[in-house]
CSV table of C-alpha atoms and ligand atoms in Angstrom, one decimal:
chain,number,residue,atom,x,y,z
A,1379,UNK,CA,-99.9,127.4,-110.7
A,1380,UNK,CA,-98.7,124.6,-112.8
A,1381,UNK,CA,-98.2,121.3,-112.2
A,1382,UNK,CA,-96.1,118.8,-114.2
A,1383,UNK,CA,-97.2,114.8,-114.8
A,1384,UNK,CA,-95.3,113.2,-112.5
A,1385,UNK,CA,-93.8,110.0,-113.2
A,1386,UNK,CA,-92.2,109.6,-109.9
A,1387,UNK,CA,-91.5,106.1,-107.9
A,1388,UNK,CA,-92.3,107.0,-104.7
A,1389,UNK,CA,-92.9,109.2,-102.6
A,1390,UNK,CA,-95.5,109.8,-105.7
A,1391,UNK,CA,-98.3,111.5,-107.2
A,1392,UNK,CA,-101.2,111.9,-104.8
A,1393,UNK,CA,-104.7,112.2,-106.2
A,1394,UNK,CA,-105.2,116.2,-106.8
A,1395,UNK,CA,-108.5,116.1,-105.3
A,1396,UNK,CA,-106.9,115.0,-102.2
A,1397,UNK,CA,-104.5,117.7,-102.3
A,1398,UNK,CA,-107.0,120.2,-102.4
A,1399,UNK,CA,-109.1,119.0,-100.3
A,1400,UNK,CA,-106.4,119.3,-97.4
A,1401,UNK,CA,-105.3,122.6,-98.3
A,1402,UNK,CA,-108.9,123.6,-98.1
A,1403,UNK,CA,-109.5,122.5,-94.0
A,1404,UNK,CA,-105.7,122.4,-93.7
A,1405,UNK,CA,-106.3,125.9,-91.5
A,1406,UNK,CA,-109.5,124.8,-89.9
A,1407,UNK,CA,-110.2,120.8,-90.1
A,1408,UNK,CA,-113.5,120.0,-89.1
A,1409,UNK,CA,-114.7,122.6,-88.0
A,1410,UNK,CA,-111.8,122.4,-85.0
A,1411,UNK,CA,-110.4,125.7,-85.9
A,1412,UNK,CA,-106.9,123.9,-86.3
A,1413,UNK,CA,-105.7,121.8,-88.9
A,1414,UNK,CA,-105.6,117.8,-88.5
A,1415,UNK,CA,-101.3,117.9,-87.8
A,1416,UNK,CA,-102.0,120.7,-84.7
A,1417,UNK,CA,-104.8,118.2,-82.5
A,1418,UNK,CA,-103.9,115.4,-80.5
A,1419,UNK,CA,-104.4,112.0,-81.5
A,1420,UNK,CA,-106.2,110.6,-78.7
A,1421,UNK,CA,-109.2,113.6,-79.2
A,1422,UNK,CA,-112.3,112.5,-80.6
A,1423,UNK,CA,-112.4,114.2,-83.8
A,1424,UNK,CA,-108.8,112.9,-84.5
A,1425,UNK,CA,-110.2,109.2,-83.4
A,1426,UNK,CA,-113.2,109.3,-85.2
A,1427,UNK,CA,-110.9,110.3,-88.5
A,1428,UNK,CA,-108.8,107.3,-87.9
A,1429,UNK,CA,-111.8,104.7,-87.4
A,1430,UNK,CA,-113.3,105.7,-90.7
A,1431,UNK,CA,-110.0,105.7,-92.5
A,1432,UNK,CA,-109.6,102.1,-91.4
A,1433,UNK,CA,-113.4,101.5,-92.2
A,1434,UNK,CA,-113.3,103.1,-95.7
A,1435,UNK,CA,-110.1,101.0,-96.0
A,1436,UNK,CA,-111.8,97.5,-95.1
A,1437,UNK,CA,-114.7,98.2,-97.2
A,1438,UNK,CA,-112.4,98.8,-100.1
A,1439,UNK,CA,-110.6,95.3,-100.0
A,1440,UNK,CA,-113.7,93.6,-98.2
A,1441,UNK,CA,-110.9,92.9,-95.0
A,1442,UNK,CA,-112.8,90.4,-93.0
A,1443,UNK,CA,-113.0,91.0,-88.9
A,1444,UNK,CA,-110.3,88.3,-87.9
A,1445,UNK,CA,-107.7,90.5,-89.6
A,1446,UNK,CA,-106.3,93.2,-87.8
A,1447,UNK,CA,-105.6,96.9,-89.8
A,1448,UNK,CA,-102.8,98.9,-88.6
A,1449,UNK,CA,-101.3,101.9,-89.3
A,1450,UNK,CA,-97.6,102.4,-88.4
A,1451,UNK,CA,-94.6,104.0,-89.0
A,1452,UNK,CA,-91.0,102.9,-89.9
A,1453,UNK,CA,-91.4,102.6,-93.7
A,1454,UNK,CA,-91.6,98.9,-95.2
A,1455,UNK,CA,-87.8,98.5,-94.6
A,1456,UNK,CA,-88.3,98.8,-90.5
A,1457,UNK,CA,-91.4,95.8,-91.4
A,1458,UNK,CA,-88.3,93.6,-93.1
A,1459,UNK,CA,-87.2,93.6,-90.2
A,1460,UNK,CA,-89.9,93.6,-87.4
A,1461,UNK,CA,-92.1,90.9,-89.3
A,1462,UNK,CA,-89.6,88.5,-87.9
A,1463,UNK,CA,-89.1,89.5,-84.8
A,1464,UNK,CA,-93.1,89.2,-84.3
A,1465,UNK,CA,-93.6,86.1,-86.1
A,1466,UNK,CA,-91.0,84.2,-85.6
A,1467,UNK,CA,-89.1,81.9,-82.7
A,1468,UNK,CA,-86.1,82.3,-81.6
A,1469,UNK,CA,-84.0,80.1,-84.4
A,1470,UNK,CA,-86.8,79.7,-86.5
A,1471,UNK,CA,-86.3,79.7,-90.4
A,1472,UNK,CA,-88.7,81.4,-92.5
A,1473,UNK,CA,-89.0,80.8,-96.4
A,1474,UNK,CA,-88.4,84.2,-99.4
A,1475,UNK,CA,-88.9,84.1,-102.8
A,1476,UNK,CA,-86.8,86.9,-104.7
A,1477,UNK,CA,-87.5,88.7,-107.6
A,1478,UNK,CA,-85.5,91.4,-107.1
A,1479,UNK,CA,-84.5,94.5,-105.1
A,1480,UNK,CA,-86.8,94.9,-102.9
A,1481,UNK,CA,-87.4,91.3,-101.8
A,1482,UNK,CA,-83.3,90.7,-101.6
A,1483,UNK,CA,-83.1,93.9,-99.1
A,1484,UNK,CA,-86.5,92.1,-97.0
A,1485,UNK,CA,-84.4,89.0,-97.3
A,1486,UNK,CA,-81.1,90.7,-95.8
A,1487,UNK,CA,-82.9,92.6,-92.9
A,1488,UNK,CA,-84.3,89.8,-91.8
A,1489,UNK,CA,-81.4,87.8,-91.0
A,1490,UNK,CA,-80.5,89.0,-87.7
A,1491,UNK,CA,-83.9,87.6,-87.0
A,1492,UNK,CA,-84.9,84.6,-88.7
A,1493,UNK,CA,-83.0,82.3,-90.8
A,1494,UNK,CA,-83.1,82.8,-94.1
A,1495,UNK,CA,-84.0,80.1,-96.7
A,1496,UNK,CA,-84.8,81.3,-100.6
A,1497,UNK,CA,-87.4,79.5,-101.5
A,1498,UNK,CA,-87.2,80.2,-105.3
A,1499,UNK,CA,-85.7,83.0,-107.2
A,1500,UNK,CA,-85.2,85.0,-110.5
A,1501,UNK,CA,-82.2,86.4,-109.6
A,1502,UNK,CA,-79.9,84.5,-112.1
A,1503,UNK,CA,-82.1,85.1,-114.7
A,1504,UNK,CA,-81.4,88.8,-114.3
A,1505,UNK,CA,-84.9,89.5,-112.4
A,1506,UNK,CA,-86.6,89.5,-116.1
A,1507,UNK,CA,-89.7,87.9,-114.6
A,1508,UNK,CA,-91.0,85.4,-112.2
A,1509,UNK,CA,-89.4,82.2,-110.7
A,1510,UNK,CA,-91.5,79.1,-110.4
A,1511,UNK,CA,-93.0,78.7,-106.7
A,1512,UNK,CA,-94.9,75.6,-105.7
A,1513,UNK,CA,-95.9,73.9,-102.7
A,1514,UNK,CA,-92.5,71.6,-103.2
A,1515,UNK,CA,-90.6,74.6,-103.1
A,1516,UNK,CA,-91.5,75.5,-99.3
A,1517,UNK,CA,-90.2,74.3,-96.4
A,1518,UNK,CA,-93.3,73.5,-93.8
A,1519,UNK,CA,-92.0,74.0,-90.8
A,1520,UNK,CA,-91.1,77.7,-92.2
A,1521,UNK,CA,-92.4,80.6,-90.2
A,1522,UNK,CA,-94.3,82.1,-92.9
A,1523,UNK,CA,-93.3,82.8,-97.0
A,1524,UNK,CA,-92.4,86.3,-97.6
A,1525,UNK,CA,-92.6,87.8,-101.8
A,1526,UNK,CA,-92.7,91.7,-102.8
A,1527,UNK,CA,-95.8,91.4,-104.7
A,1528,UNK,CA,-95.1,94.6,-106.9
A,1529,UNK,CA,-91.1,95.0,-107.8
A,1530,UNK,CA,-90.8,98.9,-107.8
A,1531,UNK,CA,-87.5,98.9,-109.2
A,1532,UNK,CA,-87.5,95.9,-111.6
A,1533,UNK,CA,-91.2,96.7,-112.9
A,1534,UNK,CA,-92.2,92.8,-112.1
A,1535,UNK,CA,-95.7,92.0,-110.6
A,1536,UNK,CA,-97.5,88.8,-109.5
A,1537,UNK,CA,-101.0,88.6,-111.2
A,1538,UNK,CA,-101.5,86.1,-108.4
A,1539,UNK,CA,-100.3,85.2,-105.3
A,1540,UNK,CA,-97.5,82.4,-104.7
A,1541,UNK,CA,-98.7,79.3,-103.6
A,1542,UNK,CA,-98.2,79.3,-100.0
A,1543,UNK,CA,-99.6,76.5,-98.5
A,1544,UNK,CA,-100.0,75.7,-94.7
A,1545,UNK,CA,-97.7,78.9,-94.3
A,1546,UNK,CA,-98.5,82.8,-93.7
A,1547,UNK,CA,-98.0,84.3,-96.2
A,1548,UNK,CA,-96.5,87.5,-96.0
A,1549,UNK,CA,-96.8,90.5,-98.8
A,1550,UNK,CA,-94.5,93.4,-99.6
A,1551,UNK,CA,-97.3,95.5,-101.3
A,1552,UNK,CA,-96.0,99.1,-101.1
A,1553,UNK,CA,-95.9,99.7,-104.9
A,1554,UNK,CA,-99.3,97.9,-105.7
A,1555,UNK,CA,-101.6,98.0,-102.8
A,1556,UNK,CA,-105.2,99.2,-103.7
A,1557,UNK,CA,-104.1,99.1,-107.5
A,1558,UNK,CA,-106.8,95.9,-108.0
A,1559,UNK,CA,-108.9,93.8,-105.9
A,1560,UNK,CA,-107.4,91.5,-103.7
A,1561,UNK,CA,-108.8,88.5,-102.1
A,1562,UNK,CA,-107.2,89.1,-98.5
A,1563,UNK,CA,-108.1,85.9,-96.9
A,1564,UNK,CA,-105.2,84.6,-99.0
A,1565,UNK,CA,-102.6,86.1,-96.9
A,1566,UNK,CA,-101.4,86.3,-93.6
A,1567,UNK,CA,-100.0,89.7,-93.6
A,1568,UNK,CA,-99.7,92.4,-96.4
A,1569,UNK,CA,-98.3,95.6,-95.7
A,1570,UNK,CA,-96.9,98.0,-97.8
A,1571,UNK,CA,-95.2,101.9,-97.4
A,1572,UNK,CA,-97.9,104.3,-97.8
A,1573,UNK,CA,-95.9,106.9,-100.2
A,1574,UNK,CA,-96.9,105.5,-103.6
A,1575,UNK,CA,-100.8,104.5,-103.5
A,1576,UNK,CA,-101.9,105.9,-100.4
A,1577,UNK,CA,-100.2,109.3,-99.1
A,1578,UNK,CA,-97.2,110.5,-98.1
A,1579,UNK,CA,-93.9,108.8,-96.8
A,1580,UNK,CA,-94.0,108.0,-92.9
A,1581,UNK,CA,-96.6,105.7,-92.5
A,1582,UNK,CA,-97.1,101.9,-92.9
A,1583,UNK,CA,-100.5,99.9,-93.7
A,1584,UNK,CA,-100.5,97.1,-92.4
A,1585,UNK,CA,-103.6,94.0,-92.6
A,1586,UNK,CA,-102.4,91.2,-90.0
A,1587,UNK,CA,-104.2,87.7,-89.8
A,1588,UNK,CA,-105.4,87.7,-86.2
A,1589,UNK,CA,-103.9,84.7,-85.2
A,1590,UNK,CA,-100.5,85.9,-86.0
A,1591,UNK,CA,-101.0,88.3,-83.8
A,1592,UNK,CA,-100.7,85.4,-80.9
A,1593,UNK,CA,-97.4,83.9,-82.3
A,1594,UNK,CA,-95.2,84.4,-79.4
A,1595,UNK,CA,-92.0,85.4,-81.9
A,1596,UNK,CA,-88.5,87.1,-79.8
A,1597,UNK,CA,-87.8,89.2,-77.1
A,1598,UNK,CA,-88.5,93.0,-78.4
A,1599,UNK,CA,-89.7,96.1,-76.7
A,1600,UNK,CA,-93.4,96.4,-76.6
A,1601,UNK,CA,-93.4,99.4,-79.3
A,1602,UNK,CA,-92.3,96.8,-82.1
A,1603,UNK,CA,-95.0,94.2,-80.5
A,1604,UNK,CA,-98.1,94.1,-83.2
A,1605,UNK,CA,-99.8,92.8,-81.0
A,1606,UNK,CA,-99.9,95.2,-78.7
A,1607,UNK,CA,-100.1,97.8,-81.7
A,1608,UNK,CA,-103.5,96.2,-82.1
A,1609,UNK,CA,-104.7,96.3,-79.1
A,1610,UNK,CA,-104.3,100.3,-78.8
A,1611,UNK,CA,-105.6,101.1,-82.2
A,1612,UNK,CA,-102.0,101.8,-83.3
A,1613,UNK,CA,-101.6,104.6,-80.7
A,1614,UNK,CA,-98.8,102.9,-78.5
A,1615,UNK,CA,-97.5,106.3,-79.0
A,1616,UNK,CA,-98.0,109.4,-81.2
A,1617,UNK,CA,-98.9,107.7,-84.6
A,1618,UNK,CA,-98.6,109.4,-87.9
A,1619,UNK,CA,-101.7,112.0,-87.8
A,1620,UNK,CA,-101.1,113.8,-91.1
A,1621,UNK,CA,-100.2,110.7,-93.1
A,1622,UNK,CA,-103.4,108.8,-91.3
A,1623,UNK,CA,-105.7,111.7,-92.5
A,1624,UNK,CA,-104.2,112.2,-95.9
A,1625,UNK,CA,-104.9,108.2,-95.9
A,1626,UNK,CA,-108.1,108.8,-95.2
A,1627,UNK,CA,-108.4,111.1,-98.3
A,1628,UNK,CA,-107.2,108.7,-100.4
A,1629,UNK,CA,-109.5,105.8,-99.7
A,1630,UNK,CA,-112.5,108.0,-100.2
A,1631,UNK,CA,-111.1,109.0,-103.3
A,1632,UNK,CA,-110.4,105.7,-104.2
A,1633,UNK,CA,-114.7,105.2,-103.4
A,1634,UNK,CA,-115.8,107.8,-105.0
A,1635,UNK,CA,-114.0,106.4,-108.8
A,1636,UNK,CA,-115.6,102.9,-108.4
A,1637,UNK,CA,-114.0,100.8,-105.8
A,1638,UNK,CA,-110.9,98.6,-106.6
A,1639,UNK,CA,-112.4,97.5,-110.2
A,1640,UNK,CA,-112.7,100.8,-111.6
A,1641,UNK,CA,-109.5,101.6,-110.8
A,1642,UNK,CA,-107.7,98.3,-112.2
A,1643,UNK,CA,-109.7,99.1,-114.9
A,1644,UNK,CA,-108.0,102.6,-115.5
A,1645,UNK,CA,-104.7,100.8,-114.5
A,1646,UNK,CA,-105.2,98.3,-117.1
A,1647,UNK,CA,-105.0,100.8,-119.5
A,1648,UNK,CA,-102.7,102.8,-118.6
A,1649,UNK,CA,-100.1,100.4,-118.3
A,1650,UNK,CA,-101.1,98.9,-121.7
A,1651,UNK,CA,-101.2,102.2,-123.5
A,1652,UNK,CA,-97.5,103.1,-122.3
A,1653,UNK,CA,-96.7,98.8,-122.7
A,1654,UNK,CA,-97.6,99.1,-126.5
A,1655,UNK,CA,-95.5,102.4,-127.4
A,1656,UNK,CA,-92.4,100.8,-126.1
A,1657,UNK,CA,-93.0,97.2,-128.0
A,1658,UNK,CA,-94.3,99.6,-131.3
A,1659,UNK,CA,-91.0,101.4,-131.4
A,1660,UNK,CA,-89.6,99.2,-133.6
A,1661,UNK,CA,-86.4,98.8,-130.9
A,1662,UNK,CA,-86.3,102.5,-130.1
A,1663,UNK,CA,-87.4,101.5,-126.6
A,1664,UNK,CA,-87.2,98.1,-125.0
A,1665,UNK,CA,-89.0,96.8,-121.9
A,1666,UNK,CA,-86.8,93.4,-120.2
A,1667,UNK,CA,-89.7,92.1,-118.4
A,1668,UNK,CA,-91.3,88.9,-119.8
A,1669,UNK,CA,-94.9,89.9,-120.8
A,1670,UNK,CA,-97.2,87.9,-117.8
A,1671,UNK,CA,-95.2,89.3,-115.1
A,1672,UNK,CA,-95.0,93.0,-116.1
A,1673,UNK,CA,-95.9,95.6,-113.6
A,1674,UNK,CA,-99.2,97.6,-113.9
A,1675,UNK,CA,-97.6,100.4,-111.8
A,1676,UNK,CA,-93.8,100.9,-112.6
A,1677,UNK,CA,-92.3,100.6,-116.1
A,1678,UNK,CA,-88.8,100.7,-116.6
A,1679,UNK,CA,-87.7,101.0,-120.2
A,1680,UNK,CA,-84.2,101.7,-122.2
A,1681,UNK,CA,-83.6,103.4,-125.4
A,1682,UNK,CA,-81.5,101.8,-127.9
A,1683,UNK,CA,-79.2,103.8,-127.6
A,1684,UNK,CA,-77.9,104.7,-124.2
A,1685,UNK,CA,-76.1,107.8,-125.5
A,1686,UNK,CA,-79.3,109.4,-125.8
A,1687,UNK,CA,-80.7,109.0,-121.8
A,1688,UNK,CA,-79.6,112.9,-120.8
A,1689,UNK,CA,-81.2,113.9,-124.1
A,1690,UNK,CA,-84.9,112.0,-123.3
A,1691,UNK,CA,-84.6,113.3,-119.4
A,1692,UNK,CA,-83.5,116.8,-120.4
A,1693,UNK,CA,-86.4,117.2,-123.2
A,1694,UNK,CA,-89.0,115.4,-120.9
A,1695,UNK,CA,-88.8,117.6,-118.4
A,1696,UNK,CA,-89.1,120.4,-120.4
A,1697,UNK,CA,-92.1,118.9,-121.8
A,1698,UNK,CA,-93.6,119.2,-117.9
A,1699,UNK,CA,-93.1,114.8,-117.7
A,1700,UNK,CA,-91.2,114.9,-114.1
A,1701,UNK,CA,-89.5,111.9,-112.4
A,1702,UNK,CA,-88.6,109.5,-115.3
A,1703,UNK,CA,-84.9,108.5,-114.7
A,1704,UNK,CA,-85.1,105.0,-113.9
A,1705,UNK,CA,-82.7,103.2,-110.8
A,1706,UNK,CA,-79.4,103.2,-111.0
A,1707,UNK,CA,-79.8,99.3,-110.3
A,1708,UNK,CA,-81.3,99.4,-113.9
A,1709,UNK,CA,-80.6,102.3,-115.5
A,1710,UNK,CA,-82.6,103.6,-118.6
A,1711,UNK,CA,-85.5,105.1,-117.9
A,1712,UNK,CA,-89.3,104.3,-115.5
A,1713,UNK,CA,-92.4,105.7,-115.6
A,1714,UNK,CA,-94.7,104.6,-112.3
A,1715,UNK,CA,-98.3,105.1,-112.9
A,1716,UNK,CA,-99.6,104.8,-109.6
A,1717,UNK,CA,-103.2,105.3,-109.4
A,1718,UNK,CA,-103.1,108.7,-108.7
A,1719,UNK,CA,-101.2,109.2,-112.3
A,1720,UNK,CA,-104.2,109.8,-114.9
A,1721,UNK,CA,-104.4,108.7,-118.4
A,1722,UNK,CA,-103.8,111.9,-119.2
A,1723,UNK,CA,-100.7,111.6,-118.2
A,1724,UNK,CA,-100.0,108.2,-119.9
A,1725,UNK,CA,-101.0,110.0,-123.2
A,1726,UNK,CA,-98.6,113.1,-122.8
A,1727,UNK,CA,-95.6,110.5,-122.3
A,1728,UNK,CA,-96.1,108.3,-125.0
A,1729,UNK,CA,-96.9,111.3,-127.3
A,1730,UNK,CA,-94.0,112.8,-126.3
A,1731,UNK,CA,-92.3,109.2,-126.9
A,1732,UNK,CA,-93.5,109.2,-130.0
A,1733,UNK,CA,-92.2,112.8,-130.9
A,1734,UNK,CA,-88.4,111.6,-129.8
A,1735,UNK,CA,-88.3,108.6,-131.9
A,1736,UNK,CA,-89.5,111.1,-135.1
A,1737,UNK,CA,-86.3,113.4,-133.8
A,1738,UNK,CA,-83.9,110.8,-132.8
A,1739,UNK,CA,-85.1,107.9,-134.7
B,3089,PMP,N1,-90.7,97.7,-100.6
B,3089,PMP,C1,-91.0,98.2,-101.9
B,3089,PMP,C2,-91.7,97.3,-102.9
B,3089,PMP,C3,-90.6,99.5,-102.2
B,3089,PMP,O1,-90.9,100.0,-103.4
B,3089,PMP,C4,-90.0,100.3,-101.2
B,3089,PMP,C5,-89.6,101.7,-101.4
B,3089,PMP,N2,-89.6,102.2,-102.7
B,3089,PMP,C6,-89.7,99.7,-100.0
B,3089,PMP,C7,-90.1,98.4,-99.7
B,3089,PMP,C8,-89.0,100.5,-98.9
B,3089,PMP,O2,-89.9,101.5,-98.4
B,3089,PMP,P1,-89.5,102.5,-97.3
B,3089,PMP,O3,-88.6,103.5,-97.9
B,3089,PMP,O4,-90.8,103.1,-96.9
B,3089,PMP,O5,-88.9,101.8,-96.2
């Protein structure tokens, strides 16, 4: 067997002890002589699996009772749009901050749904870092303020929340959930694709305020009704069994390396150890992003000389470092290190960094 370091955006490294794990019971899960994808979601041992996946999840971020934990399907982009049509009126407005792909494309599917106001954005700045928000920025009769709190593609994070004031506020965190502690009682919903630090594509997490849960919002079919998602455990129909249990995995694993700390901890260092080898390079390798709003969890970076891009890719590879073209939106190259990605890893890529520059320098 041999497996590569993989530098992948999503879906993404999952932790390998969670791998093996489910190929261990993935014949006989629980002692049900069947594995976890072959037994029907409403049985017990199925239900009982999916309560303490959402327990081990709330005891990871401390998710206090009056929110709501759901696990759906869709992938974020379905949630651009559904988040409107549950929390907000008929001709309602509801306020966006943009900071780059992934909030313009929340932005755009929402506007069937909800009029759109941008509340602040980097985007003429060329998405380099963060735009000022503050309360004077908002508009208070908004339906709620929705950011991207990790930018996959762009490699910008908040550190900190937006100031939100009287409004929900609403997080994209598919690219940084569980990557830190998180005080949720600051937001009104965060949700987030479970493909980078959860499991595999297919299923959405979702932590709803319970309140929201009331709002009457537009006329949609009971399926897309989060409400009514909540109130059957997010089993209005066949949910996502594999991706639920896989979850499940992952949030134990997440427990047994120390809770949320630990693993900002090991975050903060791998980000830094792969930050420093691009500003060392002497120019070799440049990172856009203004320093306070980098990204813990996906680094884009260019070499100086663009000419060289097949060259890196091609000998990267080779050298068993998988997944590091960077988006076409951005081009160069990006290295997410999700927390599944060890240091390990970190240390192989910016050795191998190193070991290009001495070759190409
Ligand atoms: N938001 C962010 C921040 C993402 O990184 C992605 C996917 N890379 C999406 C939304 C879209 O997710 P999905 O493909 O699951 O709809």
């Amino acid at each position: 067997m041999s497996r590569v370091w993989n530098f992948s955006a999503g879906p993404a490294a999952l932790p390998i002890e969670v791998l093996q794990q489910a190929q261990a019971e993935l014949l006989d899960w629980n002692g049900t002589g069947a594995s976890v994808m072959e037994l029907s979601h409403r049985g017990k041992p199925f239900m009982a699996m999916a309560a303490e996946a959402e327990a081990d999840l709330r005891r990871l971020l401390q998710v206090p009772e009056h929110y709501a934990v759901l696990f759906l399907q869709g992938g974020a982009t379905q949630h651009f749009a559904q988040l409107p049509m549950n929390l907000a009126s008929p001709g309602a407005s509801a306020d966006y901050v943009l900071t780059g792909h992934w909030s313009e494309k929340a932005a755009s599917e929402a506007a069937p749904y909800v009029k759109v106001r941008i509340a602040a954005s980097s985007k003429e700045a060329g998405y380099r870092g963060l735009p000022a928000v503050d309360l004077a920025s908002l508009d208070p009769k908004a339906a709620y303020l929705h950011y991207v709190a990790n930018e996959t593609i762009h490699g910008i994070e908040w550190r900190q929340p937006p100031p939100s004031g009287e409004l929900p506020l609403i997080a994209d965190m598919s690219s940084n959930i569980l990557s830190a502690p998180l005080d949720v009682e600051r937001f009104g919903v965060i949700y987030a694709g479970a493909q980078k630090n959860i499991g595999p594509s297919g299923l959405v997490v979702m932590i709803i305020r319970r309140d929201l849960l009331q709002r009457e919002g537009q006329p949609i079919a009971k399926i897309l009704r989060y409400r009514e998602q909540a109130a059957a455990d997010s089993m209005l129909n066949t949910p996502n069994t594999w991706g639920w249990y896989l979850a499940g995995l992952t949030f134990k694993w997440i427990l047994a390396q120390g809770g949320l700390a630990a693993v900002e901890a090991e975050n903060i260092r791998k980000s830094s150890l792969l930050y420093q080898a691009i500003d060392q390079s002497g120019g070799f390798y440049r990172n856009p992003v203004d320093t306070a709003a980098r990204s813990r969890m996906n680094i884009p970076f260019t070499l100086h000389d663009p000419a060289l891009d097949s060259l890196f890719l091609e000998q990267s590879a080779a050298a068993g470092l998988m997944a590091l073209k960077g988006h076409k939106a951005v081009g160069g190259m990006r290295a997410s290190l999700y927390n599944a990605v060890p240091l390990a890893a970190v240390q192989a890529l910016v050795t191998f960094m190193a070991e290009f520059v001495r070759r190409n320098g």
